[in-house]
Coordinates of C-alpha atoms in Angstrom, one line a residue:
Chain C
M1 CA 11.3 -152.9 149.6
P2 CA 11.7 -150.7 146.4
A3 CA 15.3 -149.7 145.6
P4 CA 16.3 -146.1 146.5
E5 CA 15.8 -143.5 143.8
Q6 CA 18.6 -141.2 142.9
V7 CA 17.5 -137.6 143.1
A8 CA 20.7 -135.6 142.7
E9 CA 24.3 -136.0 141.7
N10 CA 27.3 -133.7 142.0
Y11 CA 30.9 -134.5 141.0
S12 CA 33.4 -133.7 143.7
F13 CA 37.1 -134.5 144.2
D14 CA 37.2 -136.9 141.2
G15 CA 34.3 -138.9 142.8
V16 CA 30.6 -138.2 142.9
I17 CA 28.1 -137.4 145.7
R18 CA 24.7 -138.9 145.0
K19 CA 21.5 -138.2 146.9
F20 CA 18.9 -140.9 147.1
K21 CA 15.4 -141.1 148.5
A22 CA 13.7 -144.3 149.8
T23 CA 10.5 -145.3 151.5
S24 CA 11.5 -146.7 154.9
T25 CA 9.9 -149.6 156.7
S26 CA 11.7 -148.8 159.9
L27 CA 10.4 -145.2 159.8
G28 CA 6.8 -146.4 159.4
G29 CA 6.6 -145.9 155.6
L30 CA 8.0 -142.4 155.5
E31 CA 10.3 -141.2 152.8
T32 CA 13.8 -140.5 153.8
Q33 CA 16.9 -139.1 152.0
F34 CA 20.6 -139.9 152.3
N35 CA 23.8 -138.9 150.5
V36 CA 26.5 -141.2 149.4
F37 CA 30.0 -140.0 148.4
V38 CA 31.5 -142.4 146.0
P39 CA 35.2 -142.1 145.5
K40 CA 36.9 -142.5 142.2
E41 CA 38.1 -146.0 143.0
A42 CA 34.5 -147.1 143.3
L43 CA 33.5 -145.4 140.1
D44 CA 36.2 -147.5 138.5
G45 CA 34.7 -150.6 140.0
Q46 CA 36.9 -151.2 143.0
K47 CA 35.4 -152.3 146.3
V48 CA 35.6 -149.5 148.9
P49 CA 34.9 -149.4 152.6
V50 CA 32.1 -147.3 154.0
L51 CA 32.1 -144.6 156.7
Y52 CA 28.7 -143.5 158.0
Y53 CA 28.3 -139.9 159.4
L54 CA 25.5 -139.0 161.8
A55 CA 24.7 -135.3 162.0
G56 CA 23.6 -133.3 165.0
L57 CA 20.4 -131.6 166.1
T58 CA 18.7 -129.3 163.4
C59 CA 20.8 -130.9 160.6
T60 CA 19.9 -132.9 157.5
E61 CA 21.7 -135.3 155.3
D62 CA 23.2 -132.3 153.5
T63 CA 24.8 -130.5 156.4
A64 CA 28.0 -132.5 156.7
P65 CA 28.7 -133.0 152.9
W66 CA 28.3 -129.2 152.5
K67 CA 30.1 -128.0 155.7
G68 CA 32.2 -130.8 157.1
G69 CA 35.1 -130.8 154.7
F70 CA 35.1 -134.6 154.6
L71 CA 34.9 -135.4 150.9
R72 CA 38.5 -134.3 150.2
D73 CA 40.1 -136.7 152.6
A74 CA 37.6 -139.5 151.9
A75 CA 38.6 -139.1 148.2
A76 CA 42.3 -139.2 149.0
E77 CA 41.8 -142.4 151.1
G78 CA 39.4 -144.0 148.6
I79 CA 36.6 -144.6 151.1
A80 CA 32.8 -144.0 150.6
L81 CA 30.8 -141.8 153.0
V82 CA 27.2 -142.2 153.8
F83 CA 25.1 -139.3 155.2
P84 CA 21.6 -140.2 156.5
D85 CA 19.1 -137.7 157.8
T86 CA 18.8 -136.9 161.5
S87 CA 15.3 -138.1 162.0
P88 CA 12.1 -139.1 160.2
R89 CA 10.3 -136.2 158.6
G90 CA 6.6 -135.6 158.1
A91 CA 5.2 -138.2 160.6
G92 CA 2.5 -135.7 161.4
I93 CA 2.8 -136.2 165.2
E94 CA 1.5 -133.3 167.3
G95 CA 4.5 -131.3 168.6
E96 CA 6.9 -132.8 166.1
E97 CA 7.9 -129.4 164.7
K98 CA 7.6 -127.5 168.0
D99 CA 11.2 -127.8 169.4
W100 CA 14.6 -127.8 167.8
D101 CA 15.8 -130.4 170.2
F102 CA 13.0 -132.9 170.0
G103 CA 11.0 -134.3 167.1
T104 CA 12.0 -133.5 163.5
A105 CA 15.8 -133.3 163.1
A106 CA 16.2 -134.7 166.6
G107 CA 15.7 -138.4 166.3
F108 CA 18.5 -139.3 168.6
Y109 CA 19.3 -142.5 166.6
L110 CA 17.2 -144.7 168.8
N111 CA 14.1 -146.8 168.5
A112 CA 11.2 -145.0 170.1
T113 CA 9.1 -147.3 172.4
K114 CA 6.5 -144.7 173.5
D115 CA 3.4 -143.7 171.5
P116 CA 2.9 -141.8 169.3
W117 CA 6.6 -141.8 168.4
S118 CA 7.3 -145.6 168.2
K119 CA 5.7 -146.0 164.7
H120 CA 8.1 -143.6 163.0
Y121 CA 11.0 -142.6 165.2
N122 CA 13.2 -145.7 164.7
M123 CA 16.5 -144.3 163.4
Y124 CA 18.4 -147.1 165.2
D125 CA 16.8 -149.8 163.1
F126 CA 16.9 -147.7 160.0
L127 CA 20.7 -147.1 160.4
T128 CA 21.8 -150.6 161.6
S129 CA 19.5 -152.8 159.4
E130 CA 17.6 -151.0 156.7
L131 CA 20.2 -148.5 155.4
P132 CA 22.8 -151.2 154.8
S133 CA 20.2 -153.1 152.8
L134 CA 19.3 -150.1 150.8
L135 CA 23.0 -149.5 150.1
S136 CA 23.4 -153.1 149.0
S137 CA 20.7 -152.6 146.5
L138 CA 22.5 -149.8 144.8
S139 CA 24.8 -150.6 141.9
L140 CA 27.9 -149.5 143.8
P141 CA 30.9 -151.5 144.9
L142 CA 30.5 -150.7 148.6
D143 CA 32.2 -153.2 150.9
L144 CA 29.7 -153.1 153.8
S145 CA 31.7 -155.7 155.7
R146 CA 34.2 -152.9 156.2
S147 CA 32.1 -150.1 157.8
S148 CA 32.9 -147.5 160.5
I149 CA 30.8 -144.7 161.9
F150 CA 31.2 -141.1 163.1
G151 CA 29.1 -138.1 163.9
H152 CA 28.6 -134.8 165.6
S153 CA 26.9 -133.9 168.9
M154 CA 23.6 -135.9 168.8
G155 CA 25.2 -137.8 166.0
G156 CA 28.4 -138.3 168.0
H157 CA 26.2 -139.9 170.6
G158 CA 24.6 -142.0 167.9
A159 CA 28.0 -143.1 166.4
L160 CA 29.4 -144.1 169.8
T161 CA 26.2 -146.0 170.9
L162 CA 25.7 -147.8 167.6
Y163 CA 29.4 -148.9 167.6
L164 CA 29.3 -150.0 171.3
K165 CA 26.0 -151.8 170.9
S166 CA 27.3 -153.6 167.9
L167 CA 30.2 -154.9 170.0
L168 CA 27.8 -156.1 172.6
A169 CA 25.2 -157.8 170.4
S170 CA 25.5 -161.5 169.9
S171 CA 24.3 -161.1 166.4
P172 CA 24.8 -157.5 165.5
P173 CA 22.7 -156.2 162.7
T174 CA 25.7 -154.1 161.5
T175 CA 29.3 -154.3 162.8
Y176 CA 31.4 -151.2 162.8
L177 CA 35.2 -151.4 162.9
S178 CA 35.7 -148.1 164.6
A179 CA 33.8 -145.0 165.9
S180 CA 34.6 -141.4 166.3
A181 CA 32.8 -138.3 167.4
F182 CA 33.0 -134.5 167.3
A183 CA 31.6 -133.0 170.5
P184 CA 29.3 -136.0 171.3
I185 CA 26.5 -136.0 173.8
A186 CA 28.6 -138.5 175.7
N187 CA 26.4 -139.2 178.7
P188 CA 22.9 -138.3 177.6
I189 CA 21.1 -139.7 180.7
K190 CA 22.8 -137.0 182.7
C191 CA 22.1 -133.9 180.5
Q192 CA 19.0 -132.0 179.5
W193 CA 19.0 -132.9 175.8
G194 CA 19.2 -136.6 176.6
E195 CA 16.7 -136.5 179.4
K196 CA 14.2 -134.7 177.1
A197 CA 14.7 -137.2 174.3
F198 CA 14.6 -140.3 176.4
K199 CA 11.5 -139.2 178.4
G200 CA 9.8 -138.3 175.1
Y201 CA 10.7 -141.3 173.0
L202 CA 11.1 -144.1 175.5
S203 CA 8.3 -145.7 177.6
G204 CA 11.0 -146.4 180.2
G205 CA 12.3 -142.9 180.1
V206 CA 15.8 -142.1 181.2
E207 CA 16.2 -145.6 182.7
E208 CA 15.6 -147.2 179.3
G209 CA 17.9 -144.5 177.8
K210 CA 20.9 -146.1 179.5
E211 CA 21.1 -148.5 176.5
Y212 CA 21.8 -145.5 174.3
D213 CA 24.3 -143.9 176.6
A214 CA 28.0 -144.1 175.6
T215 CA 29.2 -143.6 179.1
E216 CA 27.1 -146.5 180.3
L217 CA 28.0 -148.7 177.4
I218 CA 31.8 -148.2 177.5
G219 CA 31.8 -150.0 180.8
Q220 CA 29.9 -153.0 179.3
V221 CA 32.5 -153.6 176.5
K222 CA 35.3 -154.0 179.0
G223 CA 37.9 -156.5 177.7
K224 CA 36.9 -156.1 174.1
E225 CA 39.0 -154.5 171.4
V226 CA 37.7 -150.9 171.1
K227 CA 38.7 -148.2 168.6
I228 CA 37.3 -144.8 169.4
L229 CA 38.4 -141.2 168.7
V230 CA 36.6 -138.2 170.3
D231 CA 37.4 -134.5 169.9
V232 CA 35.7 -131.7 171.9
G233 CA 36.3 -128.0 172.0
T234 CA 36.3 -126.4 175.4
G235 CA 35.0 -123.1 173.9
D236 CA 31.8 -125.0 173.0
I237 CA 28.8 -123.4 174.7
F238 CA 27.1 -126.8 175.0
Y239 CA 30.3 -128.2 176.7
K240 CA 30.1 -125.4 179.1
Q241 CA 26.4 -126.0 179.7
K242 CA 27.2 -129.7 180.5
Q243 CA 25.3 -131.2 177.6
L244 CA 28.3 -133.1 176.4
L245 CA 30.0 -134.4 179.6
P246 CA 33.2 -135.9 178.0
E247 CA 34.7 -136.0 181.5
N248 CA 32.1 -138.6 182.5
F249 CA 33.0 -140.7 179.4
I250 CA 36.7 -140.4 180.2
A251 CA 36.1 -141.6 183.8
A252 CA 34.0 -144.5 182.6
R253 CA 36.7 -145.4 180.0
D254 CA 39.4 -145.4 182.7
A255 CA 37.3 -147.4 185.0
A256 CA 36.8 -150.0 182.3
G257 CA 40.6 -150.2 181.8
F258 CA 40.8 -148.8 178.3
S259 CA 43.9 -146.8 177.4
S260 CA 43.7 -143.3 175.9
K261 CA 45.1 -145.0 172.8
D262 CA 42.2 -147.3 172.3
V263 CA 39.7 -144.7 173.3
E264 CA 41.2 -141.3 172.6
V265 CA 39.5 -138.2 173.9
N266 CA 41.0 -134.8 173.1
L267 CA 39.9 -131.5 174.5
H268 CA 40.8 -128.5 172.4
E269 CA 41.0 -125.0 173.8
H270 CA 38.9 -122.2 172.0
Y271 CA 37.1 -124.5 169.6
D272 CA 33.3 -124.4 169.6
H273 CA 30.4 -126.6 168.5
S274 CA 30.2 -125.5 164.9
Y275 CA 31.3 -127.0 161.6
Y276 CA 34.3 -124.6 161.7
F277 CA 35.5 -126.9 164.6
I278 CA 34.4 -130.1 162.8
S279 CA 36.2 -129.3 159.5
T280 CA 39.4 -128.5 161.4
F281 CA 39.5 -132.1 162.8
A282 CA 37.9 -133.8 159.8
P283 CA 41.2 -134.8 158.2
A284 CA 42.3 -136.6 161.4
H285 CA 39.0 -138.4 161.8
I286 CA 39.0 -139.6 158.2
R287 CA 42.6 -140.8 158.6
F288 CA 41.7 -142.6 161.8
H289 CA 39.0 -144.6 160.2
A290 CA 40.7 -145.1 156.9
Q291 CA 43.7 -146.7 158.6
I292 CA 41.4 -149.2 160.3
L293 CA 39.2 -149.9 157.3
K294 CA 42.1 -150.4 155.0
N295 CA 43.9 -152.7 157.4
A296 CA 40.8 -154.8 157.6
A297 CA 40.9 -155.5 153.9
G298 CA 43.5 -158.2 154.3
K299 CA 41.8 -159.8 157.3
L300 CA 38.3 -160.2 156.1
Chain O
M1 CA 33.2 -93.9 159.8
P2 CA 32.7 -96.0 162.9
A3 CA 35.0 -99.1 163.2
P4 CA 33.3 -102.4 162.4
E5 CA 31.8 -104.2 165.3
Q6 CA 32.7 -107.9 165.8
V7 CA 29.5 -110.0 166.1
A8 CA 30.8 -113.6 166.0
E9 CA 34.0 -115.6 166.3
N10 CA 34.8 -119.2 165.6
Y11 CA 38.2 -120.9 165.9
S12 CA 39.1 -123.0 162.9
F13 CA 42.4 -124.5 161.7
D14 CA 44.5 -122.9 164.4
G15 CA 43.2 -119.5 163.3
V16 CA 39.9 -117.8 163.8
I17 CA 37.1 -116.6 161.6
R18 CA 35.5 -113.3 162.8
K19 CA 32.3 -111.8 161.6
F20 CA 32.0 -108.0 161.6
K21 CA 29.1 -105.6 160.9
A22 CA 29.6 -102.0 159.7
T23 CA 27.5 -99.1 158.5
S24 CA 28.6 -98.4 154.9
T25 CA 28.8 -95.1 153.3
S26 CA 29.1 -96.6 149.8
L27 CA 26.0 -98.6 150.4
G28 CA 24.0 -95.5 151.3
G29 CA 24.2 -95.9 155.1
L30 CA 23.1 -99.5 155.2
E31 CA 24.6 -102.0 157.5
T32 CA 26.7 -104.8 155.9
Q33 CA 28.5 -107.8 157.3
F34 CA 31.7 -109.6 156.3
N35 CA 33.8 -112.4 157.6
V36 CA 37.6 -112.4 158.0
F37 CA 39.6 -115.6 158.4
V38 CA 42.7 -114.8 160.4
P39 CA 45.4 -117.4 160.2
K40 CA 47.5 -118.4 163.3
E41 CA 50.5 -116.3 162.0
A42 CA 48.4 -113.2 162.2
L43 CA 47.1 -114.1 165.7
D44 CA 50.8 -114.3 166.6
G45 CA 51.3 -110.7 165.3
Q46 CA 52.8 -111.5 161.9
K47 CA 51.7 -109.5 158.8
V48 CA 49.8 -111.7 156.4
P49 CA 48.5 -111.1 152.9
V50 CA 44.8 -110.9 152.1
L51 CA 42.7 -112.8 149.7
Y52 CA 39.1 -111.5 149.0
Y53 CA 36.3 -113.9 148.0
L54 CA 33.2 -112.7 146.1
A55 CA 30.3 -115.1 146.3
G56 CA 27.6 -115.8 143.7
L57 CA 23.9 -115.1 143.3
T58 CA 21.7 -115.9 146.3
C59 CA 24.8 -116.2 148.6
T60 CA 25.9 -114.3 151.7
E61 CA 29.2 -113.6 153.4
D62 CA 28.8 -117.0 155.1
T63 CA 28.3 -119.3 152.1
A64 CA 32.0 -119.7 151.1
P65 CA 33.4 -120.0 154.7
W66 CA 30.9 -122.7 155.3
K67 CA 31.0 -124.6 152.0
G68 CA 34.1 -123.6 150.1
G69 CA 36.7 -125.6 151.9
F70 CA 39.1 -122.6 151.8
L71 CA 40.1 -122.1 155.4
R72 CA 42.2 -125.3 155.6
D73 CA 44.6 -124.2 152.8
A74 CA 44.5 -120.5 153.8
A75 CA 45.6 -121.6 157.2
A76 CA 48.4 -123.8 155.8
E77 CA 49.6 -121.0 153.6
G78 CA 49.2 -118.3 156.3
I79 CA 47.0 -116.0 154.4
A80 CA 43.9 -114.1 155.5
L81 CA 40.6 -114.5 153.7
V82 CA 37.9 -111.8 153.5
F83 CA 34.3 -112.7 152.7
P84 CA 32.0 -109.7 152.0
D85 CA 28.3 -110.0 151.3
T86 CA 26.9 -110.2 147.7
S87 CA 24.8 -107.0 147.8
P88 CA 23.4 -104.4 150.0
R89 CA 20.4 -105.6 152.1
G90 CA 17.4 -103.7 153.3
A91 CA 17.5 -100.7 150.9
G92 CA 13.7 -101.0 150.7
I93 CA 13.6 -100.5 147.0
E94 CA 10.5 -101.9 145.3
G95 CA 11.2 -105.2 143.6
E96 CA 14.5 -105.6 145.6
E97 CA 13.3 -109.0 146.9
K98 CA 11.4 -110.2 143.9
D99 CA 14.0 -112.0 141.8
W100 CA 16.8 -114.3 142.9
D101 CA 19.0 -112.9 140.1
F102 CA 18.5 -109.1 140.7
G103 CA 18.3 -106.9 143.8
T104 CA 19.2 -108.5 147.1
A105 CA 22.0 -111.0 146.9
A106 CA 22.6 -110.0 143.3
G107 CA 24.6 -106.8 143.5
F108 CA 26.9 -107.7 140.7
Y109 CA 29.8 -105.9 142.3
L110 CA 29.2 -102.7 140.3
N111 CA 28.3 -99.1 141.1
A112 CA 24.6 -98.6 140.1
T113 CA 24.0 -95.4 138.1
K114 CA 20.3 -95.7 137.6
D115 CA 17.7 -94.7 140.1
P116 CA 16.5 -95.9 142.6
W117 CA 19.5 -98.3 142.8
S118 CA 22.3 -95.8 142.7
K119 CA 22.0 -94.7 146.3
H120 CA 22.7 -98.2 147.7
Y121 CA 23.9 -100.7 145.1
N122 CA 27.6 -99.6 145.0
M123 CA 29.4 -102.8 145.8
Y124 CA 32.3 -101.8 143.5
D125 CA 33.1 -98.8 145.7
F126 CA 32.4 -100.7 148.9
L127 CA 34.9 -103.5 147.9
T128 CA 37.7 -101.4 146.3
S129 CA 37.7 -98.5 148.7
E130 CA 35.6 -98.8 151.8
L131 CA 36.2 -102.4 152.8
P132 CA 40.0 -102.0 152.7
S133 CA 39.6 -99.0 155.0
L134 CA 37.3 -100.9 157.3
L135 CA 39.9 -103.8 157.4
S136 CA 42.7 -101.3 158.2
S137 CA 40.7 -100.1 161.2
L138 CA 40.7 -103.6 162.7
S139 CA 43.4 -104.5 165.1
L140 CA 44.7 -107.2 162.8
P141 CA 48.1 -107.4 161.1
L142 CA 46.7 -107.6 157.5
D143 CA 49.1 -106.5 154.8
L144 CA 46.6 -104.9 152.4
S145 CA 49.4 -104.0 150.0
R146 CA 49.5 -107.7 149.2
S147 CA 45.9 -108.4 148.2
S148 CA 44.4 -110.8 145.6
I149 CA 40.8 -111.6 144.7
F150 CA 38.7 -114.6 143.7
G151 CA 35.1 -115.5 143.4
H152 CA 32.3 -117.7 142.1
S153 CA 29.9 -117.1 139.2
M154 CA 28.6 -113.5 139.7
G155 CA 31.5 -113.2 142.2
G156 CA 33.9 -114.7 139.6
H157 CA 32.8 -111.9 137.3
G158 CA 33.4 -109.5 140.1
A159 CA 36.9 -110.8 140.9
L160 CA 38.0 -110.7 137.3
T161 CA 36.6 -107.2 136.7
L162 CA 37.9 -105.7 139.9
Y163 CA 41.3 -107.1 139.1
L164 CA 41.4 -106.0 135.5
K165 CA 40.0 -102.6 136.3
S166 CA 42.7 -102.1 139.0
L167 CA 45.3 -102.8 136.3
L168 CA 43.7 -100.2 134.1
A169 CA 43.2 -97.4 136.6
S170 CA 45.9 -94.7 136.8
S171 CA 45.3 -94.4 140.5
P172 CA 43.6 -97.7 141.5
P173 CA 41.7 -97.6 144.7
T174 CA 42.9 -101.1 145.5
T175 CA 45.5 -103.1 143.5
Y176 CA 45.2 -106.9 143.4
L177 CA 48.2 -109.0 142.6
S178 CA 46.1 -111.9 141.0
A179 CA 42.6 -113.0 140.3
S180 CA 40.9 -116.3 140.0
A181 CA 37.3 -117.5 139.4
F182 CA 35.1 -120.6 139.7
A183 CA 32.6 -120.7 136.9
P184 CA 32.6 -116.9 136.3
I185 CA 30.0 -115.0 134.3
A186 CA 32.9 -114.2 131.9
N187 CA 31.1 -112.1 129.3
P188 CA 28.0 -110.6 131.1
I189 CA 27.0 -108.2 128.3
K190 CA 26.3 -111.3 126.2
C191 CA 24.2 -113.4 128.7
Q192 CA 20.8 -113.0 130.4
W193 CA 22.1 -112.6 133.9
G194 CA 24.4 -109.8 132.9
E195 CA 21.9 -108.1 130.6
K196 CA 19.3 -108.0 133.3
A197 CA 21.7 -106.6 135.9
F198 CA 23.2 -104.0 133.6
K199 CA 19.8 -102.8 132.3
G200 CA 18.5 -102.7 135.8
Y201 CA 21.4 -101.0 137.6
L202 CA 23.1 -98.9 134.9
S203 CA 21.6 -95.8 133.3
G204 CA 23.6 -96.7 130.2
G205 CA 22.4 -100.3 130.3
V206 CA 24.4 -103.1 128.6
E207 CA 26.6 -100.5 126.8
E208 CA 27.7 -99.1 130.2
G209 CA 28.1 -102.7 131.4
K210 CA 31.1 -103.2 129.1
E211 CA 33.2 -101.6 131.9
Y212 CA 32.3 -104.5 134.1
D213 CA 32.8 -107.3 131.5
A214 CA 35.9 -109.5 131.9
T215 CA 35.9 -110.4 128.2
E216 CA 35.9 -106.7 127.2
L217 CA 38.5 -105.8 129.8
I218 CA 41.0 -108.5 129.1
G219 CA 41.6 -106.9 125.7
Q220 CA 42.3 -103.5 127.3
V221 CA 45.1 -104.8 129.6
K222 CA 47.0 -106.1 126.6
G223 CA 50.8 -105.9 127.2
K224 CA 50.5 -105.7 131.0
E225 CA 51.5 -108.5 133.4
V226 CA 48.3 -110.5 134.1
K227 CA 47.8 -113.4 136.5
I228 CA 44.5 -115.1 136.2
L229 CA 43.2 -118.6 136.9
V230 CA 39.7 -119.8 135.9
D231 CA 38.0 -123.2 136.4
V232 CA 34.7 -124.1 134.9
G233 CA 32.8 -127.4 134.9
T234 CA 31.2 -128.5 131.7
G235 CA 28.5 -130.3 133.6
D236 CA 27.4 -126.9 134.9
I237 CA 23.8 -126.2 133.9
F238 CA 24.6 -122.4 133.6
Y239 CA 27.5 -123.2 131.4
K240 CA 25.2 -125.1 129.1
Q241 CA 22.7 -122.3 129.2
K242 CA 25.4 -119.9 128.0
Q243 CA 25.4 -117.7 131.1
L244 CA 29.1 -118.2 131.7
L245 CA 30.7 -118.1 128.2
P246 CA 34.3 -118.9 129.1
E247 CA 35.0 -119.6 125.4
N248 CA 34.4 -115.8 124.7
F249 CA 36.9 -115.0 127.4
I250 CA 39.5 -117.5 126.0
A251 CA 39.1 -116.0 122.6
A252 CA 39.6 -112.5 123.9
R253 CA 42.6 -113.6 125.9
D254 CA 44.2 -115.2 122.8
A255 CA 43.4 -112.1 120.7
A256 CA 45.1 -109.9 123.4
G257 CA 48.2 -112.2 123.2
F258 CA 48.1 -113.6 126.6
S259 CA 49.4 -117.2 127.1
S260 CA 47.4 -119.8 128.9
K261 CA 50.0 -119.7 131.6
D262 CA 49.3 -116.0 132.4
V263 CA 45.5 -116.4 132.0
E264 CA 44.8 -120.1 132.6
V265 CA 41.3 -121.3 131.9
N266 CA 40.5 -124.9 132.6
L267 CA 37.3 -126.8 131.6
H268 CA 36.5 -129.8 133.7
E269 CA 34.2 -132.6 132.5
H270 CA 31.3 -133.6 134.8
Y271 CA 31.7 -130.8 137.4
D272 CA 28.7 -128.4 138.0
H273 CA 28.1 -125.0 139.5
S274 CA 27.9 -126.1 143.1
Y275 CA 30.2 -125.7 146.1
Y276 CA 31.0 -129.4 145.5
F277 CA 32.8 -128.2 142.4
I278 CA 34.3 -125.2 144.1
S279 CA 35.7 -127.1 147.1
T280 CA 37.3 -129.6 144.7
F281 CA 39.4 -126.8 143.1
A282 CA 39.7 -124.7 146.2
P283 CA 43.2 -126.0 147.2
A284 CA 44.6 -125.1 143.7
H285 CA 43.1 -121.6 143.8
I286 CA 44.5 -120.9 147.3
R287 CA 47.9 -122.2 146.2
F288 CA 47.8 -120.1 143.0
H289 CA 47.3 -116.9 145.0
A290 CA 49.5 -117.8 148.0
Q291 CA 52.5 -118.3 145.7
I292 CA 52.0 -114.8 144.1
L293 CA 51.2 -113.1 147.5
K294 CA 54.2 -114.6 149.2
N295 CA 56.6 -113.9 146.4
A296 CA 55.4 -110.3 146.6
A297 CA 56.6 -110.0 150.2
G298 CA 60.2 -109.5 149.1
K299 CA 59.4 -107.0 146.4
L300 CA 57.2 -104.5 148.2

């Protein structure tokens, strides 16, 4: 596996954001890009924890660094941010570019099991195994043993499921200390976006999709220590269209006996699905993860 | 003049950002769009000061609200932000779409005096006269008597020149209390971008362009009270290519007897021309203007 190649660099908030490209095994040999925000502490050689951000449908590795307002707080807290792409690109599969909610920019952070998608559409493996390896190969003092994950919409679904699956795995490929989400697709087996993705990517369809469904998974981690923060705007058109279904996630959380302190879900009047909403609650999400990641420093 | 029509609304930082479209007389009857960030105080009916932001080449009225990181601090300070477009659009002039640094998205915030541009390319009149009128016609408690202006690159040039020209006018169409700029084209008559724009838009060419040149104008306001803040990154490719020329502006400032406190110009190592640079210094710029705008409340 060749090391990632740096293709861009911008200074920001006393740190630096670097864009890398790499040829990915998980993605069937396709090239993929990701951004890493390196805070000043890391430029000075200090080990820093890592927070992954998974973006939503139609986005790229640039959307959140440009529009999320995350770098300022990550810099203040001294944590690194990693922004991968939302899907493989250029697999050349028929129909890949046809829909905005399936194919390119809509990888759903799963491992496809259905042909012809299964060769390339394996963002789950890429994120949980390959990306941490790629990050390790960079000359950066990233403390990957202290990692957390967050995301938006499809990426909120991804963040919650990657986190919950890592709690369930006997030998997790990557362990995350916490997860948070902006307007996540919280119960994808019950909404149109999720059904379309699971039927398209998974040979077992929506039934197989249950293993990537946060509302299904939250019940399975019953009794474990769980640290989740979710924010949703009730002015969100996709909330109104029942693509997000946070109520189902709350009900499953309650049924599993988690408190709203362990799994906090906040509904905000007026706010919508845009990065105007995300940037508003960005400081609180960074603070949430930073507290957990920094507390972990003494324990590990 | 029909009132602007609201075409979008997003909640952000307890306030709201609204997009309007209006048919502009200054722009020869073309339709133009602008965004207004309305802080919570104004939604509650309180009069708030106004800070205009002029974006750079290739940008639109959306670039800065999305990528600038300004809303958070404007919300904290309780000031409104106004984001106009960078040029007229759709004038149908031959060559209008040919270059990224001339024509569409490159209006240079001046009044064109050369045909065929003079009918539509009058962003100076639009910004100083028509836009304040359009804002007055909205049902928003904007205190337009307390206005300041800032911008980036071509928009930094615009902010500085509109401010300095308002200090010079015997009957200024709009008075600004302060101006700031990120990486402004500080001496456009001496750089390629400015020469191309002035030769293209002005019948008097670069000579006529002197009235839109911050380095020329700073000498003319000698003896007046001036409040300017400028930040430039020395890693900026356009700084290196001598498109920005802050040194010329500093020399003219010194020659006019202004202190670096009245006209503060900071050069920052590593930082480039991108919104990663702008967002880093966004909080300082908002704070700079907010202090002046709020102090003015008691005086007016």
